[in-house]
Amino acid sequence: MGESHPRVAASLLAGLRQVLGEARGPIALHEPEFRGNEWNYVKDCIDSGWVSSVGKYVDQFERRLEEITGSPHAVAIVNGTAALHVAIEIAGVMPGDEVLVPALTFVGTANAVAHAGAIPHFVDSDAATLGLDPRALDAHLAAVAERSAGGLRNAKTGRRISAVVPMHAFGHPVDLDGLMEVALRYDLAIVEDAAESLGSTYHGRHTGTFGRVGVLSFNGNKVVTTGGGGAIVTGDPALARLAKHLTTTAKRPHRWEFVHDAVAYNFRLPNINAALGCAQLEELPDMLARKRVLAERYRQAFENVPGLHFVGEPEGTRSNYWLNAVRLDTPSLERRDVLLAAANDAGYHCRPAWTLLHKLPMYRDAPRAPLDVAEVLEASLVNLPSSAKLADARAEGIEAVRARLTAPQ
Ligand SMILES: *Cc1c(COP(=O)(O)O)cnc(C)c1O
């Protein structure tokens, strides 16, 4: 039966204390951090009046993203979900198609499929990467799909299956070689949900650059933030132009005429958000370095702890360790919640992984593969406080000492 709940909860708390110290106030799961040029660049937008749909920071932000990811083209978008929605459309998914997505992901992945008029078709995860399992996908397609003149079809629903959306959970890259092989064989477009994996690489290449299109998010809880924001990255110049066109109301360039040539979106990233993003990207290398230090401390703290183990980056990859996680050796939603209650009561904001998407009311009837591994992961993953600043143990120590010295006696 494994270790008892209270013993495992005590081990979790001991590990958290070892890495983070005693929680004097609540320690958040992930907090934004502004200690570079954020204020200068945002102030520049306000002082110059360029806060909205036009301005130099959007271009700068896109060029920096291209440098960081190695992707030839980046298009800044108002948030990650909107970026994913447009990415799915431009990848060739038609309304009424099915799109393969992991059941274990943030709801935005499936919502973007639905916004594009398509139907999410849930598939299982790989325990080693936490992301979509290519072997399980292959076995599932062999069982349910048939090839037809119009492409791959779900034999049960008759609908076309046109794309697959892997998601790099908590920053850990999925098995991209395996996935690309399966996608090629079944003629599926890959749209990478790299919302959580800015800075994560697979065999040295940045996540988000393997599929036809990839998507990043700069929401407030991600590695770096624009307040709200996202981006599409692609190697295809025509798709990049289409992404820009569709997300900026499909307006034909003209000095004064309002001619729009498609029912499009107002999904552009405002200049003031891009300004914040430019400053944040300057801090990214330092942020990633400190997140690795924190992850290493957690790894050591949970080494040889009965009942728990730390989730490390998959072989051949470099994770950004967006969210650190431990797994319970004995999966159980009840046991997991005992741990979550103990950690949160002690001031450490720990969180479960997402509720599997096929259990949500709007996706209850969506097609799905057997989800055995995803069920186990749902019942065993616990995310730990992961802000980069939590690695500044010495700085935190200084702050605490200073606070004590200046506190009224
Ligand atoms: C954050 C996130 C998104 C969506 O990004 P937003 O910018 O919040 O819209 C999509 N997918 C995953 C997996 C995410 O974690």
CSV table of C-alpha atoms in Angstrom, one decimal, residues 3 14 18 39 51 65 75 87 97 124 173 215 255 290-291 294 330 353 367 373 409:
chain,number,residue,atom,x,y,z
A,3,GLU,CA,3.6,5.0,2.9
A,14,ALA,CA,10.2,18.7,5.2
A,18,GLN,CA,14.6,22.5,3.3
A,39,TRP,CA,9.5,50.3,-15.9
A,51,VAL,CA,0.5,52.2,-25.9
A,65,LEU,CA,11.5,35.8,-29.8
A,75,VAL,CA,4.0,37.0,-34.4
A,87,ALA,CA,-2.4,28.6,-35.1
A,97,ASP,CA,-12.4,18.2,-38.0
A,124,ASP,CA,-3.0,9.6,-23.3
A,173,PRO,CA,9.5,18.6,-23.7
A,215,VAL,CA,2.6,28.8,-29.7
A,255,ARG,CA,-3.2,55.0,-46.4
A,290,ARG,CA,17.8,30.5,-11.2
A,291,LYS,CA,14.9,28.2,-12.0
A,294,LEU,CA,15.7,25.8,-7.6
A,330,THR,CA,0.9,5.6,-4.8
A,353,ALA,CA,-2.2,19.1,-12.2
A,367,PRO,CA,-14.0,11.3,-28.5
A,373,VAL,CA,-1.5,7.1,-17.7
A,409,GLN,CA,10.8,46.2,19.0
